[in-house]
Each structure stands twice: as C-alpha cells, then as structure tokens.
C-alpha cells in the first residue's frame, strides 16, 4: 500500500520569526511613528505600525495571530499617541484578522498582491478609524477626506514594499 502524506498550503507556507524580530520590528515601528512626526510633520501621513501588522499577519497566515498582533501593536500605538486607548487596537485587530485570512487564500509573496493589500488595507484602516472615532466614540472633529486618504494609502504602499522586502529576510519556514 502506498503511504501518502498530505500537507495543506497553509502548512507549507506558514512562516515564523525569531522572538527578537517579533518584538523589535513592531516596537521600532511604533516608536518611529510616535516620535518622528513631531520632528517631521509630513511623516504623520505614514502608518508604519499598520505596515508591520500587515506583514506579520499575511506571513503567519493565522487569523488568531493576526488579530493578536494587530491588537498589541494598535494598543501600543494608542499609548504613545494622542488617540484614545483602543482606537488603533480595534482597527488593527480587524485588519490583522482579515489580512491573515486572505493570506490563507492568496499568494501574498507576489509584489502585485502586496501592493494591492497594502493600498486597500490602508484605506480600510482610515475608514475603521473614522467609524470608531466618529460613530463609536462620538468625536466631532474627525473628518474623512478621500483625497488625503488616497495619498496616505499610496504613501504607505510605496514605503511598505521595501519594508516587506527587508522583512522577508527575517522569515523562518516551519
């Protein structure tokens, strides 16, 4: 009798990272995002923690890990910025979950896929932040300007591609 071993696509392509990378990369992204815009105001257009959440979520291909990664990174980002605690945590948790779920179904190693994922999730992040701030918390001073959000999504995408390329070197295949 022939003995065959079947392995799912998820098991073949799921990646892990060293504890050093898992802690250092998000922490560095959060610190840069919290302090550099004070020196260079235009840098506030970027969302480095979002880029890190997307990378880890699609690389690990685990919706639970994506959700937890998004929650932790978002909460730490809230703690170091002027956002109410939990706003980025909720938005990035949802994004981590959906991005990891997409990572199970789509080839996320392709540059075109990475461009689309980053651009679309940057827009989704803006919508989620608007809904949380304006609808859930009732903050009246938060407005969504689509032209600005499209520029933000484009800038995040341009910055994400080299970051993804560099972080690819830190992957370990299980």
mmCIF file of C-alpha atoms in Angstrom:
data_model
loop_
_atom_site.group_PDB
_atom_site.id
_atom_site.type_symbol
_atom_site.label_atom_id
_atom_site.label_comp_id
_atom_site.label_asym_id
_atom_site.label_seq_id
_atom_site.Cartn_x
_atom_site.Cartn_y
_atom_site.Cartn_z
ATOM 1 C CA UNK A 1 0.000 0.000 0.000
ATOM 2 C CA UNK A 2 1.227 3.453 -0.896
ATOM 3 C CA UNK A 3 1.619 5.805 2.062
ATOM 4 C CA UNK A 4 0.931 9.406 1.116
ATOM 5 C CA UNK A 5 1.363 12.431 3.306
ATOM 6 C CA UNK A 6 -0.917 15.341 2.524
ATOM 7 C CA UNK A 7 0.071 18.802 3.622
ATOM 8 C CA UNK A 8 -2.145 21.832 3.254
ATOM 9 C CA UNK A 9 -0.979 25.023 1.525
ATOM 10 C CA UNK A 10 -1.113 26.745 4.907
ATOM 11 C CA UNK A 11 1.272 24.248 6.484
ATOM 12 C CA UNK A 12 3.690 24.573 3.569
ATOM 13 C CA UNK A 13 3.958 28.340 3.537
ATOM 14 C CA UNK A 14 3.430 29.441 7.121
ATOM 15 C CA UNK A 15 6.368 31.442 8.456
ATOM 16 C CA UNK A 16 7.673 32.172 11.921
ATOM 17 C CA UNK A 17 10.045 34.810 13.205
ATOM 18 C CA UNK A 18 12.653 34.896 15.916
ATOM 19 C CA UNK A 19 11.485 36.430 19.214
ATOM 20 C CA UNK A 20 13.971 39.245 18.607
ATOM 21 C CA UNK A 21 12.332 40.186 15.274
ATOM 22 C CA UNK A 22 8.824 39.663 16.654
ATOM 23 C CA UNK A 23 9.456 42.212 19.405
ATOM 24 C CA UNK A 24 11.958 44.609 17.854
ATOM 25 C CA UNK A 25 10.296 45.332 14.494
ATOM 26 C CA UNK A 26 6.858 46.322 15.880
ATOM 27 C CA UNK A 27 8.430 48.288 18.737
ATOM 28 C CA UNK A 28 10.690 50.171 16.337
ATOM 29 C CA UNK A 29 7.758 50.942 14.006
ATOM 30 C CA UNK A 30 5.651 52.219 16.918
ATOM 31 C CA UNK A 31 8.440 54.397 18.317
ATOM 32 C CA UNK A 32 9.289 55.874 14.919
ATOM 33 C CA UNK A 33 5.576 56.536 14.279
ATOM 34 C CA UNK A 34 5.148 58.197 17.672
ATOM 35 C CA UNK A 35 8.177 60.478 17.658
ATOM 36 C CA UNK A 36 9.328 61.251 14.082
ATOM 37 C CA UNK A 37 6.123 63.158 13.094
ATOM 38 C CA UNK A 38 6.909 65.622 15.887
ATOM 39 C CA UNK A 39 10.153 66.477 14.086
ATOM 40 C CA UNK A 40 8.904 65.966 10.528
ATOM 41 C CA UNK A 41 5.130 66.631 10.426
ATOM 42 C CA UNK A 42 4.686 65.154 6.920
ATOM 43 C CA UNK A 43 5.786 61.781 8.296
ATOM 44 C CA UNK A 44 2.395 61.553 10.047
ATOM 45 C CA UNK A 45 0.986 60.589 6.644
ATOM 46 C CA UNK A 46 2.527 57.127 7.059
ATOM 47 C CA UNK A 47 1.313 54.349 9.322
ATOM 48 C CA UNK A 48 4.328 52.121 9.970
ATOM 49 C CA UNK A 49 2.528 50.005 12.603
ATOM 50 C CA UNK A 50 -0.138 49.171 10.003
ATOM 51 C CA UNK A 51 2.550 48.021 7.571
ATOM 52 C CA UNK A 52 4.075 45.796 10.261
ATOM 53 C CA UNK A 53 0.672 44.317 11.169
ATOM 54 C CA UNK A 54 0.028 43.524 7.504
ATOM 55 C CA UNK A 55 3.421 41.898 7.029
ATOM 56 C CA UNK A 56 3.221 39.672 10.099
ATOM 57 C CA UNK A 57 -0.441 38.775 9.501
ATOM 58 C CA UNK A 58 -0.004 37.638 5.905
ATOM 59 C CA UNK A 59 3.293 35.887 6.656
ATOM 60 C CA UNK A 60 1.997 33.874 9.595
ATOM 61 C CA UNK A 61 -1.312 33.105 7.874
ATOM 62 C CA UNK A 62 -3.055 32.654 11.212
ATOM 63 C CA UNK A 63 -6.156 34.775 11.846
ATOM 64 C CA UNK A 64 -5.707 34.407 15.613
ATOM 65 C CA UNK A 65 -2.070 35.532 15.472
ATOM 66 C CA UNK A 66 -3.007 38.360 13.073
ATOM 67 C CA UNK A 67 -5.716 39.569 15.434
ATOM 68 C CA UNK A 68 -3.436 39.470 18.471
ATOM 69 C CA UNK A 69 -0.577 41.136 16.595
ATOM 70 C CA UNK A 70 -2.904 43.921 15.432
ATOM 71 C CA UNK A 71 -4.352 44.386 18.920
ATOM 72 C CA UNK A 72 -0.976 44.625 20.673
ATOM 73 C CA UNK A 73 0.604 46.901 18.073
ATOM 74 C CA UNK A 74 -2.511 49.100 17.902
ATOM 75 C CA UNK A 75 -2.778 49.441 21.680
ATOM 76 C CA UNK A 76 0.903 50.343 21.985
ATOM 77 C CA UNK A 77 0.464 52.881 19.201
ATOM 78 C CA UNK A 78 -2.501 54.388 21.065
ATOM 79 C CA UNK A 79 -0.469 54.580 24.266
ATOM 80 C CA UNK A 80 2.228 56.660 22.563
ATOM 81 C CA UNK A 81 -0.028 58.927 20.514
ATOM 82 C CA UNK A 82 -2.926 61.221 21.289
ATOM 83 C CA UNK A 83 -5.570 58.676 20.243
ATOM 84 C CA UNK A 84 -7.953 57.310 22.869
ATOM 85 C CA UNK A 85 -6.686 53.927 24.063
ATOM 86 C CA UNK A 86 -8.151 51.151 21.947
ATOM 87 C CA UNK A 87 -8.920 53.010 18.722
ATOM 88 C CA UNK A 88 -5.916 51.722 16.776
ATOM 89 C CA UNK A 89 -6.125 48.460 18.715
ATOM 90 C CA UNK A 90 -9.621 47.751 17.393
ATOM 91 C CA UNK A 91 -8.839 48.831 13.831
ATOM 92 C CA UNK A 92 -5.570 46.933 13.582
ATOM 93 C CA UNK A 93 -7.084 43.820 15.198
ATOM 94 C CA UNK A 94 -9.713 43.681 12.472
ATOM 95 C CA UNK A 95 -7.108 44.310 9.791
ATOM 96 C CA UNK A 96 -4.779 41.641 11.210
ATOM 97 C CA UNK A 97 -7.594 39.088 11.194
ATOM 98 C CA UNK A 98 -8.751 39.820 7.644
ATOM 99 C CA UNK A 99 -5.202 40.095 6.244
ATOM 100 C CA UNK A 100 -4.215 36.736 7.765
ATOM 101 C CA UNK A 101 -7.400 35.174 6.404
ATOM 102 C CA UNK A 102 -6.567 36.496 2.940
ATOM 103 C CA UNK A 103 -3.025 35.170 3.379
ATOM 104 C CA UNK A 104 -4.506 31.670 3.600
ATOM 105 C CA UNK A 105 -6.167 32.018 0.203
ATOM 106 C CA UNK A 106 -3.896 34.222 -1.910
ATOM 107 C CA UNK A 107 -0.220 34.225 -2.842
ATOM 108 C CA UNK A 108 0.940 37.103 -0.669
ATOM 109 C CA UNK A 109 4.564 36.822 -1.754
ATOM 110 C CA UNK A 110 3.783 38.444 -5.094
ATOM 111 C CA UNK A 111 4.728 42.143 -5.282
ATOM 112 C CA UNK A 112 1.440 42.991 -7.014
ATOM 113 C CA UNK A 113 -0.550 41.291 -4.260
ATOM 114 C CA UNK A 114 1.447 43.140 -1.612
ATOM 115 C CA UNK A 115 0.798 46.452 -3.342
ATOM 116 C CA UNK A 116 -2.935 45.802 -3.531
ATOM 117 C CA UNK A 117 -3.162 44.526 0.044
ATOM 118 C CA UNK A 118 -1.277 47.495 1.448
ATOM 119 C CA UNK A 119 -3.235 50.069 -0.541
ATOM 120 C CA UNK A 120 -6.643 48.550 0.208
ATOM 121 C CA UNK A 121 -5.961 47.921 3.895
ATOM 122 C CA UNK A 122 -4.619 51.443 4.312
ATOM 123 C CA UNK A 123 -7.970 52.736 3.067
ATOM 124 C CA UNK A 124 -9.855 50.258 5.263
ATOM 125 C CA UNK A 125 -7.788 51.399 8.256
ATOM 126 C CA UNK A 126 -8.822 55.013 7.583
ATOM 127 C CA UNK A 127 -12.482 54.030 7.355
ATOM 128 C CA UNK A 128 -12.273 51.972 10.552
ATOM 129 C CA UNK A 129 -10.594 54.813 12.434
ATOM 130 C CA UNK A 130 -13.285 57.201 11.187
ATOM 131 C CA UNK A 131 -16.084 54.850 12.247
ATOM 132 C CA UNK A 132 -14.560 54.223 15.664
ATOM 133 C CA UNK A 133 -13.770 57.897 16.349
ATOM 134 C CA UNK A 134 -16.851 59.467 14.828
ATOM 135 C CA UNK A 135 -19.582 56.864 15.273
ATOM 136 C CA UNK A 136 -18.495 54.805 18.278
ATOM 137 C CA UNK A 137 -16.796 57.485 20.385
ATOM 138 C CA UNK A 138 -18.784 60.415 19.023
ATOM 139 C CA UNK A 139 -15.737 62.622 18.469
ATOM 140 C CA UNK A 140 -16.957 65.506 16.302
ATOM 141 C CA UNK A 141 -13.596 66.745 14.995
ATOM 142 C CA UNK A 142 -12.656 63.698 12.927
ATOM 143 C CA UNK A 143 -13.299 64.072 9.182
ATOM 144 C CA UNK A 144 -12.535 61.725 6.338
ATOM 145 C CA UNK A 145 -11.153 63.412 3.221
ATOM 146 C CA UNK A 146 -10.896 60.849 0.437
ATOM 147 C CA UNK A 147 -8.181 62.697 -1.492
ATOM 148 C CA UNK A 148 -5.989 62.760 1.596
ATOM 149 C CA UNK A 149 -6.733 59.108 2.367
ATOM 150 C CA UNK A 150 -5.816 58.061 -1.183
ATOM 151 C CA UNK A 151 -2.498 59.903 -0.858
ATOM 152 C CA UNK A 152 -1.953 58.236 2.538
ATOM 153 C CA UNK A 153 -2.693 54.799 1.058
ATOM 154 C CA UNK A 154 -0.307 55.471 -1.820
ATOM 155 C CA UNK A 155 2.469 56.666 0.542
ATOM 156 C CA UNK A 156 2.009 53.631 2.810
ATOM 157 C CA UNK A 157 2.192 51.354 -0.224
ATOM 158 C CA UNK A 158 5.382 52.963 -1.532
ATOM 159 C CA UNK A 159 7.050 52.625 1.884
ATOM 160 C CA UNK A 160 5.681 49.118 2.536
ATOM 161 C CA UNK A 161 7.255 47.430 -0.482
ATOM 162 C CA UNK A 162 10.912 47.899 0.582
ATOM 163 C CA UNK A 163 9.964 47.180 4.209
ATOM 164 C CA UNK A 164 8.314 43.897 3.171
ATOM 165 C CA UNK A 165 11.368 43.045 1.075
ATOM 166 C CA UNK A 166 13.705 43.627 4.045
ATOM 167 C CA UNK A 167 11.475 41.762 6.486
ATOM 168 C CA UNK A 168 11.333 38.775 4.111
ATOM 169 C CA UNK A 169 14.925 38.061 5.174
ATOM 170 C CA UNK A 170 13.777 37.529 8.759
ATOM 171 C CA UNK A 171 11.301 34.742 7.918
ATOM 172 C CA UNK A 172 11.817 31.204 9.105
ATOM 173 C CA UNK A 173 9.802 28.456 7.450
ATOM 174 C CA UNK A 174 8.271 25.919 9.805
#
